Amino acid sequence: MPHASSLTDLIGRYLPPATEACPTFTENSLFEPIVDGVTYFTELAEHMAALGPGDAVYIASYQADPQLDLMGHAAGESGYRPFTDVLAEKAAGGTDVRIVLSAAEFSGGVPWLPIGPFRANTLAARVIRAWKPSTVDVATPPLENRVLLDWSGHVLGSNHQKLVVFRHDGVLTAYVGGLDLAPSRFDHSPHRRLKLGTHRWGWHDAAARLHGPAAVRVWETFRFRWQNTAALPPRPIAKNLPPEYFHLPSGGLTWLNPIAPPRELPEVPPQPEHPADGTAVQVVRSYRPWSLYRHRGLRRMRRANVVRAGIQEIYHAMTTAIGAAERYIYLEDQYFHEAPGGDPRFQLYGQLRSAARRGVKIILIGSGRKDPADGGDSTVHPVITHDLRWRVLARLPVAAQRNVVMYRVDNLTVHTKLMLVDDVFASIGSANFFSRSMVGTDSEITSTFVTTGSLVRDLRVKLWAEHLRTPVDDQLNPAIADLDTALGIWRREWLPHGHPPETWRRPGLPAGFAPAEFALTPARYSAAVWRRERR
């Protein structure tokens, strides 16, 4: 069993082979999961407050709201202070602040088009560049050349990496995950803070905190992004909207990015090892090879230090862990379906089918309410997605189909990009399950981890207790911690042989497990949907 394996065995089975470009950090780097945005934003606020001269903070985000207060205060409330004001103050005092926001080759250059977050990011970049801190007098905005819009990459893709790196007194603390700097992410269990119109709405997300040599790998990823973005050709924006909308001078043209941003980042000092017995960490990425697809007569430009085939480290990490699974694979994801820009060669459905055939229990957790940024009605019907039905279930024998379940969490956007395997492997990052993240159409970063200890099991207990609306110290938790019993939450027949089916029964409720708040809805493999889609 995996639990009895040595760390060397776990590395060899659950992690892809280490390379010079993608090393394995063995027992020298801390990996600490963070669940939901309140804890994450609070930590960022504490780090930012502690920054001083000679320190640094580097941020790469898919989107960012300059008015966000990281402590959750709304504008007009006592104590409200946007993180932009804090960073401008720190930059004026000698902190090295750099921010890269996502744009795209097409929509990033036409900011009046409401496509994805890129219109908002164009505005956000200009607001942050023009910001003067409220606490100190400055002649020029401290961040005016410290915010870049990264419009490189595939025409259909985006720069989706989400990372933050702090350097305090030479020591790095890095964060990798799915969280953007947006007020809707400031949430926690039981997800009652937010409203979507008249609907209850919550936001579930995760990140990983890294220390030691693994944090250097995240810093190197940011350096790569910053240097490649700073090297992009100058790009004008014709202003056909009122100049004050973009905080720009009137008349003429302006530029998407500063004309001469600093190219280099200070060298990071050698990082102390953080003893982490029985653990190993990898930080993996996805990139398409081309930086620009249209440039000077449709000639393409290569990204520096990216091989012609691109970088698909995340795909190899996911397929290795899924292929090694013996007991269970637990996935949380926003989509579980393909999207334009993907590549069939990098889909993960075949790996899930193989795991189900050999008896591995596969648990998929998805949204019960859509992200408003996706547009349209926020309602998500509790059915298994088309791609899971046709690419996984329809190609399995009936008996193996019983090894796959999907649940949706009511009134919640599940934005986590997370996988747990066998209580020994975890991955947390920015990469969605679909192949456009795996092949690098969306550039991504993910942290993966194996352990001989209890950290992955403890994370599983925390996540399952949250979705069951059960406190971590509730009397049910011993049953959740025990994997044999816990699997029966999702399907009663997964309980150990001879175990009573009443294990997850509550008095007065139907047979089978019923969460305290009925927050989990099983996604049905609807016969009506099946017939309709076969026409």
Coordinates of C-alpha atoms in Angstrom, one line a residue:
M1 CA 0.0 0.0 0.0
P2 CA 1.2 3.6 -0.7
H3 CA 1.1 4.4 3.1
A4 CA 3.8 1.9 3.8
S5 CA 6.0 3.0 1.0
S6 CA 9.3 4.9 1.4
L7 CA 9.7 8.4 0.1
T8 CA 11.9 7.1 -2.7
D9 CA 9.2 4.7 -3.7
L10 CA 6.5 7.5 -3.7
I11 CA 8.8 9.8 -5.8
G12 CA 9.4 7.1 -8.3
R13 CA 5.7 6.2 -8.6
Y14 CA 3.7 9.5 -8.2
L15 CA 6.1 12.1 -9.6
P16 CA 7.6 12.2 -13.1
P17 CA 11.4 11.9 -13.3
A18 CA 13.3 15.0 -12.3
T19 CA 15.1 17.0 -14.9
E20 CA 17.4 20.0 -14.9
A21 CA 14.5 22.1 -16.0
C22 CA 12.1 20.5 -13.6
P23 CA 13.8 19.3 -10.4
T24 CA 12.4 17.4 -7.5
F25 CA 12.9 19.1 -4.1
T26 CA 13.4 16.3 -1.6
E27 CA 13.0 16.9 2.1
N28 CA 14.3 20.5 1.8
S29 CA 11.1 22.6 0.9
L30 CA 7.9 23.2 2.7
F31 CA 4.5 22.7 1.0
E32 CA 1.6 24.0 3.0
P33 CA -1.9 24.0 1.5
I34 CA -4.3 26.9 2.0
V35 CA -8.0 26.5 1.6
D36 CA -10.2 29.4 0.5
G37 CA -9.5 33.1 0.1
V38 CA -9.8 34.6 3.6
T39 CA -6.7 32.9 4.9
Y40 CA -4.8 33.5 1.7
F41 CA -5.6 37.2 1.4
T42 CA -4.9 37.7 5.1
E43 CA -1.5 36.2 4.7
L44 CA -0.7 38.4 1.7
A45 CA -1.7 41.5 3.7
E46 CA 0.6 40.5 6.5
H47 CA 3.5 40.0 4.2
M48 CA 2.9 43.3 2.4
A49 CA 2.7 45.2 5.7
A50 CA 6.1 43.8 6.7
L51 CA 7.9 44.7 3.5
G52 CA 10.8 47.2 3.8
P53 CA 13.7 48.6 1.8
G54 CA 15.5 45.9 -0.1
D55 CA 12.6 43.5 0.1
A56 CA 10.5 42.5 -2.9
V57 CA 7.0 41.3 -3.9
Y58 CA 6.4 39.8 -7.3
I59 CA 2.8 39.1 -8.5
A60 CA 1.5 37.3 -11.6
S61 CA -2.3 37.3 -11.8
Y62 CA -5.0 36.4 -14.3
Q63 CA -7.0 39.4 -13.0
A64 CA -6.6 42.0 -10.3
D65 CA -8.9 44.7 -8.8
P66 CA -6.8 47.7 -7.7
Q67 CA -9.4 48.6 -5.1
L68 CA -9.2 45.2 -3.3
D69 CA -8.7 45.4 0.5
L70 CA -6.9 42.2 1.4
M71 CA -8.6 42.2 4.9
G72 CA -12.1 42.1 3.3
H73 CA -13.1 45.7 4.1
A74 CA -15.4 47.4 1.5
A75 CA -14.8 51.0 0.3
G76 CA -16.2 53.4 2.9
E77 CA -15.7 51.0 5.8
S78 CA -13.4 51.8 8.7
G79 CA -9.9 50.4 8.0
Y80 CA -10.4 50.1 4.3
R81 CA -7.2 50.3 2.3
P82 CA -6.6 48.9 -1.2
F83 CA -3.6 46.7 -1.6
T84 CA -2.5 49.0 -4.4
D85 CA -2.0 51.8 -1.9
V86 CA 0.1 49.5 0.3
L87 CA 2.3 48.5 -2.6
A88 CA 2.7 52.1 -3.8
E89 CA 3.9 53.1 -0.3
K90 CA 6.3 50.1 -0.1
A91 CA 7.7 50.9 -3.5
A92 CA 8.3 54.5 -2.5
G93 CA 10.2 53.2 0.5
G94 CA 12.5 51.0 -1.5
T95 CA 10.7 47.7 -2.0
D96 CA 11.0 46.1 -5.4
V97 CA 7.4 45.7 -6.6
R98 CA 6.6 44.0 -9.9
I99 CA 3.2 43.0 -11.2
V100 CA 2.3 41.0 -14.4
L101 CA -1.4 40.9 -15.4
S102 CA -2.9 38.7 -18.1
A103 CA -3.8 40.0 -21.4
A104 CA -4.1 38.3 -24.8
E105 CA -2.8 38.9 -28.3
F106 CA -6.1 40.1 -29.7
S107 CA -8.3 41.3 -26.8
G108 CA -5.5 42.6 -24.7
G109 CA -4.8 45.3 -27.3
V110 CA -8.4 46.3 -27.8
P111 CA -9.5 47.0 -24.2
W112 CA -13.0 48.3 -25.0
L113 CA -14.0 44.8 -26.1
P114 CA -15.6 42.9 -23.2
I115 CA -13.6 39.7 -23.6
G116 CA -12.6 37.8 -20.5
P117 CA -10.8 39.9 -17.8
F118 CA -8.5 41.6 -20.3
R119 CA -10.5 44.8 -20.6
A120 CA -10.5 45.1 -16.8
N121 CA -6.8 44.3 -16.6
T122 CA -5.9 47.1 -19.1
L123 CA -7.7 49.5 -16.8
A124 CA -6.3 48.0 -13.7
A125 CA -2.7 48.3 -14.9
R126 CA -3.2 51.9 -15.7
V127 CA -4.8 52.6 -12.3
I128 CA -2.0 50.9 -10.5
R129 CA 0.7 52.6 -12.5
A130 CA -0.8 56.1 -11.8
W131 CA -1.4 55.4 -8.0
K132 CA 0.3 57.7 -5.5
P133 CA 0.3 56.4 -1.9
S134 CA -1.9 58.1 0.7
T135 CA 0.7 57.9 3.4
V136 CA 3.8 59.5 1.8
D137 CA 4.4 62.4 -0.6
V138 CA 5.9 61.4 -3.9
A139 CA 6.7 63.4 -7.1
T140 CA 5.9 60.5 -9.4
P141 CA 3.8 57.4 -9.0
P142 CA 6.1 54.7 -7.6
L143 CA 4.6 51.9 -9.7
E144 CA 4.5 53.7 -13.1
N145 CA 6.8 51.2 -14.8
R146 CA 6.3 48.2 -12.5
V147 CA 3.1 46.8 -14.0
L148 CA 3.1 44.9 -17.3
L149 CA 0.3 43.4 -19.4
D150 CA 1.4 40.0 -20.8
W151 CA -0.3 39.7 -24.2
S152 CA 2.0 36.9 -25.4
G153 CA 1.0 33.4 -26.3
H154 CA -1.6 31.5 -28.3
V155 CA -4.3 33.5 -30.1
L156 CA -7.0 31.5 -28.2
G157 CA -5.2 31.3 -24.9
S158 CA -4.3 33.4 -21.9
N159 CA -1.5 33.8 -19.4
H160 CA -3.3 32.0 -16.5
Q161 CA -0.5 31.6 -14.0
K162 CA -1.3 32.9 -10.5
L163 CA 1.6 33.3 -8.2
V164 CA 3.0 35.7 -5.5
V165 CA 6.6 35.7 -4.3
F166 CA 7.8 37.7 -1.3
R167 CA 11.4 38.3 -0.3
H168 CA 11.9 39.4 3.3
D169 CA 15.5 39.9 4.5
G170 CA 16.6 37.6 1.6
V171 CA 14.2 34.8 2.4
L172 CA 11.5 33.8 -0.1
T173 CA 7.9 32.8 0.6
A174 CA 6.0 31.8 -2.6
Y175 CA 2.3 31.2 -3.2
V176 CA 0.9 29.2 -6.1
G177 CA -2.8 28.4 -6.7
G178 CA -6.1 29.4 -8.3
L179 CA -6.8 32.7 -6.5
D180 CA -6.9 36.0 -8.3
L181 CA -6.8 39.4 -6.5
A182 CA -10.5 40.0 -6.7
P183 CA -13.1 40.7 -3.9
S184 CA -15.3 37.8 -4.8
R185 CA -12.4 35.4 -3.8
F186 CA -12.5 36.7 -0.2
D187 CA -14.6 33.8 1.1
H188 CA -14.5 30.8 3.5
S189 CA -16.6 27.9 4.6
P190 CA -19.6 27.7 5.0
H191 CA -19.7 30.2 2.1
R192 CA -22.4 32.5 3.3
R193 CA -20.7 35.9 2.7
L194 CA -21.5 36.5 -0.9
K195 CA -24.6 37.0 -3.0
L196 CA -25.0 36.6 -6.8
G197 CA -28.1 38.7 -7.4
T198 CA -30.8 37.1 -5.3
H199 CA -28.9 33.8 -5.0
R200 CA -26.7 32.6 -2.3
W201 CA -23.2 32.2 -3.7
G202 CA -19.8 31.2 -2.5
W203 CA -16.3 30.9 -3.9
H204 CA -14.1 27.8 -3.1
D205 CA -10.4 28.0 -3.9
A206 CA -7.0 26.9 -2.8
A207 CA -3.3 27.8 -2.9
A208 CA 0.0 26.3 -1.7
R209 CA 2.6 28.1 0.3
L210 CA 6.2 27.2 -0.5
H211 CA 9.4 27.8 1.3
G212 CA 13.0 26.8 0.5
P213 CA 14.4 25.8 -2.9
A214 CA 10.9 25.2 -4.3
A215 CA 10.1 28.9 -3.7
V216 CA 13.1 29.7 -5.8
R217 CA 11.5 27.8 -8.7
V218 CA 8.4 30.0 -8.4
W219 CA 10.7 33.1 -8.3
E220 CA 12.4 31.9 -11.5
T221 CA 9.0 31.4 -13.1
F222 CA 8.1 35.0 -12.4
R223 CA 11.4 36.2 -13.7
F224 CA 10.8 34.3 -16.9
R225 CA 7.3 36.0 -17.2
W226 CA 8.6 39.5 -16.4
Q227 CA 11.6 39.3 -18.8
N228 CA 9.5 37.9 -21.7
T229 CA 6.7 40.5 -21.1
A230 CA 9.2 43.4 -20.9
A231 CA 10.7 42.2 -24.2
L232 CA 7.3 42.3 -26.1
P233 CA 7.2 44.8 -29.0
P234 CA 5.6 48.2 -28.1
R235 CA 1.9 48.1 -28.7
P236 CA -0.2 51.2 -29.2
I237 CA -3.9 51.5 -28.1
A238 CA -6.1 53.8 -30.2
K239 CA -8.4 55.5 -27.7
N240 CA -11.9 55.5 -29.0
L241 CA -13.4 55.8 -25.5
P242 CA -13.2 58.9 -23.3
P243 CA -9.6 59.4 -22.1
E244 CA -10.7 59.6 -18.4
Y245 CA -12.0 55.9 -18.7
F246 CA -8.4 54.8 -18.9
H247 CA -6.8 57.5 -16.8
L248 CA -4.9 58.6 -19.9
P249 CA -3.9 62.0 -21.3
S250 CA -6.2 63.2 -24.1
G251 CA -5.4 62.9 -27.8
G252 CA -3.1 60.7 -29.9
L253 CA -2.0 57.2 -29.1
T254 CA -0.8 55.5 -25.9
W255 CA 1.0 52.3 -25.2
L256 CA -0.3 49.0 -23.6
N257 CA 2.9 48.8 -21.6
P258 CA 5.6 51.2 -20.5
I259 CA 8.1 51.8 -23.3
A260 CA 11.2 50.9 -21.2
P261 CA 10.4 48.9 -18.2
P262 CA 13.3 47.4 -16.2
R263 CA 14.3 44.1 -17.6
E264 CA 16.3 42.4 -14.9
L265 CA 15.3 41.2 -11.4
P266 CA 17.7 41.2 -8.5
E267 CA 19.5 37.9 -8.0
V268 CA 17.8 35.9 -5.3
P269 CA 20.2 34.9 -2.5
P270 CA 20.7 31.2 -1.8
Q271 CA 17.7 29.9 0.2
P272 CA 18.0 28.0 3.4
E273 CA 16.6 24.5 3.3
H274 CA 13.4 23.9 5.2
P275 CA 13.5 20.5 6.8
A276 CA 10.5 18.5 5.6
D277 CA 11.1 14.9 6.4
G278 CA 9.3 12.4 4.2
T279 CA 8.2 14.9 1.6
A280 CA 9.1 15.9 -2.0
V281 CA 7.9 18.9 -4.1
Q282 CA 7.8 19.7 -7.8
V283 CA 6.8 23.0 -9.3
V284 CA 5.5 22.4 -12.8
R285 CA 4.5 24.6 -15.7
S286 CA 2.7 24.7 -19.1
Y287 CA 3.7 26.9 -22.1
R288 CA 3.1 27.0 -25.8
P289 CA 6.4 27.6 -27.6
W290 CA 5.5 30.8 -29.4
S291 CA 5.5 34.2 -27.7
L292 CA 3.7 36.0 -30.5
Y293 CA 1.7 34.4 -33.3
R294 CA 1.3 37.6 -35.4
H295 CA 4.2 39.9 -35.8
R296 CA 5.7 41.7 -38.8
G297 CA 3.9 40.0 -41.6
L298 CA 2.5 37.0 -39.5
R299 CA 5.9 35.8 -38.5
R300 CA 5.9 34.1 -35.2
M301 CA 8.3 34.9 -32.3
R302 CA 9.6 32.2 -30.0
R303 CA 9.5 32.4 -26.2
A304 CA 13.0 32.5 -24.8
N305 CA 14.1 29.2 -23.2
V306 CA 11.0 27.2 -24.4
V307 CA 11.7 24.2 -26.6
R308 CA 9.9 23.9 -30.0
A309 CA 7.4 21.4 -28.6
G310 CA 6.4 23.7 -25.7
I311 CA 6.5 22.8 -22.0
Q312 CA 3.9 20.4 -20.7
E313 CA 5.3 19.6 -17.2
I314 CA 1.8 19.8 -15.6
Y315 CA 0.4 17.2 -18.0
H316 CA 3.2 14.8 -17.2
A317 CA 2.8 15.3 -13.5
M318 CA -1.0 14.6 -13.7
T319 CA -0.7 11.6 -15.9
T320 CA 2.0 10.1 -13.7
A321 CA 0.0 10.5 -10.5
I322 CA -3.2 9.2 -12.1
G323 CA -1.4 6.3 -13.5
A324 CA 0.1 5.4 -10.1
A325 CA -3.3 5.6 -8.2
E326 CA -4.3 2.5 -6.2
R327 CA -7.2 3.6 -4.0
Y328 CA -8.7 6.9 -5.1
I329 CA -8.3 10.0 -7.2
Y330 CA -10.1 13.2 -5.9
L331 CA -10.4 16.1 -8.3
E332 CA -11.8 19.6 -7.8
D333 CA -12.2 21.7 -10.9
Q334 CA -14.2 24.5 -12.4
Y335 CA -15.0 22.9 -15.8
F336 CA -14.4 19.1 -16.4
H337 CA -15.0 19.8 -20.1
E338 CA -12.9 20.8 -23.1
A339 CA -12.7 24.3 -24.5
P340 CA -11.4 25.9 -27.7
G341 CA -7.6 25.9 -27.9
G342 CA -7.2 22.4 -26.4
D343 CA -5.3 19.4 -27.9
P344 CA -6.6 15.8 -27.9
R345 CA -3.1 14.5 -27.3
F346 CA -3.1 16.2 -23.9
Q347 CA -6.5 15.2 -22.6
L348 CA -6.7 13.3 -19.3
Y349 CA -9.9 11.3 -19.9
G350 CA -8.0 8.2 -21.0
Q351 CA -6.0 8.2 -17.8
L352 CA -9.2 8.4 -15.8
R353 CA -10.7 5.5 -17.7
S354 CA -7.6 3.3 -17.1
A355 CA -7.8 4.1 -13.4
A356 CA -11.5 3.2 -13.2
R357 CA -10.9 -0.1 -15.0
R358 CA -8.3 -1.1 -12.4
G359 CA -10.7 -0.3 -9.5
V360 CA -9.6 3.1 -8.5
K361 CA -12.4 5.2 -7.0
I362 CA -12.6 8.6 -8.9
I363 CA -14.4 11.5 -7.2
L364 CA -15.0 14.7 -9.1
I365 CA -16.3 17.9 -7.4
G366 CA -17.6 20.7 -9.6
S367 CA -19.5 24.0 -9.3
G368 CA -23.1 24.4 -8.4
R369 CA -23.1 28.0 -9.6
K370 CA -21.0 29.4 -12.5
D371 CA -18.4 32.1 -12.2
P372 CA -20.2 35.4 -13.3
A373 CA -17.2 36.1 -15.6
D374 CA -18.3 33.1 -17.7
G375 CA -21.5 35.0 -18.6
G376 CA -25.1 34.0 -18.8
D377 CA -27.3 32.3 -16.2
S378 CA -25.3 31.3 -13.2
T379 CA -27.3 28.1 -12.7
V380 CA -25.4 24.8 -13.2
H381 CA -27.6 21.8 -13.7
P382 CA -26.5 18.7 -11.6
V383 CA -25.5 16.5 -14.6
I384 CA -22.2 15.0 -15.5
T385 CA -20.5 17.0 -18.2
H386 CA -20.7 15.9 -21.8
D387 CA -17.0 15.2 -22.0
L388 CA -17.0 13.0 -18.9
R389 CA -20.0 11.1 -20.1
W390 CA -18.7 10.4 -23.6
R391 CA -14.9 10.3 -23.0
V392 CA -14.9 8.4 -19.7
L393 CA -18.2 6.7 -18.7
A394 CA -19.4 5.7 -22.1
R395 CA -16.2 3.8 -22.8
L396 CA -16.2 1.9 -19.5
P397 CA -17.8 -1.5 -18.7
V398 CA -20.9 -1.0 -16.4
A399 CA -19.0 -2.4 -13.4
A400 CA -16.1 0.1 -13.9
Q401 CA -18.6 3.0 -14.4
R402 CA -19.5 2.5 -10.7
N403 CA -16.0 3.6 -9.8
V404 CA -16.7 7.1 -11.0
V405 CA -18.9 9.7 -9.2
M406 CA -19.4 13.4 -9.7
Y407 CA -20.9 15.9 -7.2
R408 CA -21.7 19.5 -7.5
V409 CA -21.6 21.8 -4.5
D410 CA -24.8 23.9 -4.3
N411 CA -24.6 27.6 -4.7
L412 CA -20.8 27.5 -4.9
T413 CA -18.2 28.2 -7.6
V414 CA -15.6 25.6 -7.3
H415 CA -12.5 27.4 -8.6
T416 CA -9.9 25.0 -7.1
K417 CA -7.6 23.2 -9.5
L418 CA -6.7 20.4 -7.1
M419 CA -6.0 16.7 -7.2
L420 CA -5.4 14.3 -4.3
V421 CA -4.3 10.7 -4.8
D422 CA -4.2 7.8 -2.3
D423 CA -3.6 10.2 0.7
V424 CA 0.1 10.5 -0.5
F425 CA 0.0 12.9 -3.5
A426 CA -1.5 16.4 -3.9
S427 CA -1.4 19.1 -6.6
I428 CA -2.6 22.7 -6.3
G429 CA -2.2 25.3 -8.9
S430 CA -3.7 27.4 -11.7
A431 CA -4.2 24.6 -14.3
N432 CA -7.7 23.5 -15.1
F433 CA -8.5 19.9 -16.0
F434 CA -9.0 20.6 -19.7
S435 CA -6.3 20.1 -22.3
R436 CA -5.7 23.7 -23.1
S437 CA -4.1 24.1 -19.7
M438 CA -2.2 20.8 -20.1
V439 CA -0.7 21.7 -23.6
G440 CA 0.0 25.4 -22.6
T441 CA -2.6 27.3 -24.6
D442 CA -3.2 28.8 -21.2
S443 CA 0.2 29.2 -19.5
E444 CA 0.0 27.6 -16.1
I445 CA 1.9 26.9 -12.9
T446 CA 1.1 24.1 -10.4
S447 CA 2.8 22.7 -7.3
T448 CA 2.8 18.9 -6.6
F449 CA 3.7 17.1 -3.5
V450 CA 4.2 13.6 -2.1
T451 CA 4.6 12.6 1.5
T452 CA 5.0 9.6 3.8
G453 CA 3.2 11.6 6.5
S454 CA -0.4 12.8 7.1
L455 CA -0.5 16.1 5.3
V456 CA -2.4 14.9 2.2
R457 CA -4.8 13.0 4.4
D458 CA -5.4 16.0 6.6
L459 CA -6.0 18.2 3.5
R460 CA -8.6 15.6 2.3
V461 CA -10.3 15.6 5.6
K462 CA -10.4 19.4 5.6
L463 CA -11.9 19.6 2.1
W464 CA -14.4 16.8 2.6
A465 CA -15.5 18.3 5.9
E466 CA -16.0 21.7 4.3
H467 CA -18.2 20.3 1.5
L468 CA -20.1 18.2 4.0
R469 CA -20.6 21.4 6.1
T470 CA -19.1 19.5 9.0
P471 CA -16.6 21.2 11.5
V472 CA -13.2 19.7 11.4
D473 CA -13.5 18.6 15.0
D474 CA -16.9 17.2 14.6
Q475 CA -17.6 13.6 15.8
L476 CA -17.8 12.5 12.2
N477 CA -14.2 13.3 11.4
P478 CA -12.7 10.1 12.7
A479 CA -14.8 8.4 10.0
I480 CA -13.8 10.9 7.4
A481 CA -10.1 10.5 8.3
D482 CA -10.3 6.7 7.9
L483 CA -10.1 6.3 4.1
D484 CA -11.9 3.0 4.0
T485 CA -14.9 4.5 5.7
A486 CA -14.7 7.9 4.1
L487 CA -15.0 6.6 0.5
G488 CA -18.5 5.4 1.5
I489 CA -19.5 9.1 1.7
W490 CA -19.6 9.3 -2.1
R491 CA -21.1 5.8 -2.9
R492 CA -22.4 3.4 -0.2
E493 CA -21.1 0.4 -2.1
W494 CA -17.6 1.7 -1.6
L495 CA -17.8 1.0 2.1
P496 CA -15.7 -2.0 3.2
H497 CA -17.2 -5.4 2.8
G498 CA -19.6 -6.1 5.6
H499 CA -19.7 -2.5 6.8
P500 CA -23.3 -1.5 7.5
P501 CA -24.8 0.9 4.9
E502 CA -26.1 3.0 7.8
T503 CA -22.6 4.4 8.4
W504 CA -23.5 7.6 6.6
R505 CA -27.2 7.6 7.5
R506 CA -28.7 10.4 9.6
P507 CA -31.8 9.9 11.7
G508 CA -35.0 10.7 9.8
L509 CA -33.2 11.1 6.5
P510 CA -33.1 8.8 3.4
A511 CA -30.6 6.0 3.3
G512 CA -27.1 7.0 2.4
F513 CA -25.1 10.0 3.5
A514 CA -26.8 13.3 3.6
P515 CA -24.7 16.4 4.4
A516 CA -25.8 18.6 7.3
E517 CA -26.8 21.4 4.8
F518 CA -27.6 19.2 1.8
A519 CA -24.8 21.2 0.0
L520 CA -23.7 18.2 -2.2
T521 CA -25.8 17.2 -5.1
P522 CA -24.8 14.1 -7.1
A523 CA -24.4 14.8 -10.8
R524 CA -26.6 12.4 -12.7
Y525 CA -25.8 10.4 -15.8
S526 CA -29.2 11.4 -17.1
A527 CA -30.8 8.9 -19.5
A528 CA -32.8 11.8 -21.1
V529 CA -29.5 13.7 -21.7
W530 CA -27.9 10.6 -23.1
R531 CA -30.8 10.1 -25.6
R532 CA -30.9 13.7 -26.6
E533 CA -27.1 13.9 -27.3
R534 CA -27.1 10.7 -29.3
R535 CA -29.6 12.1 -31.9

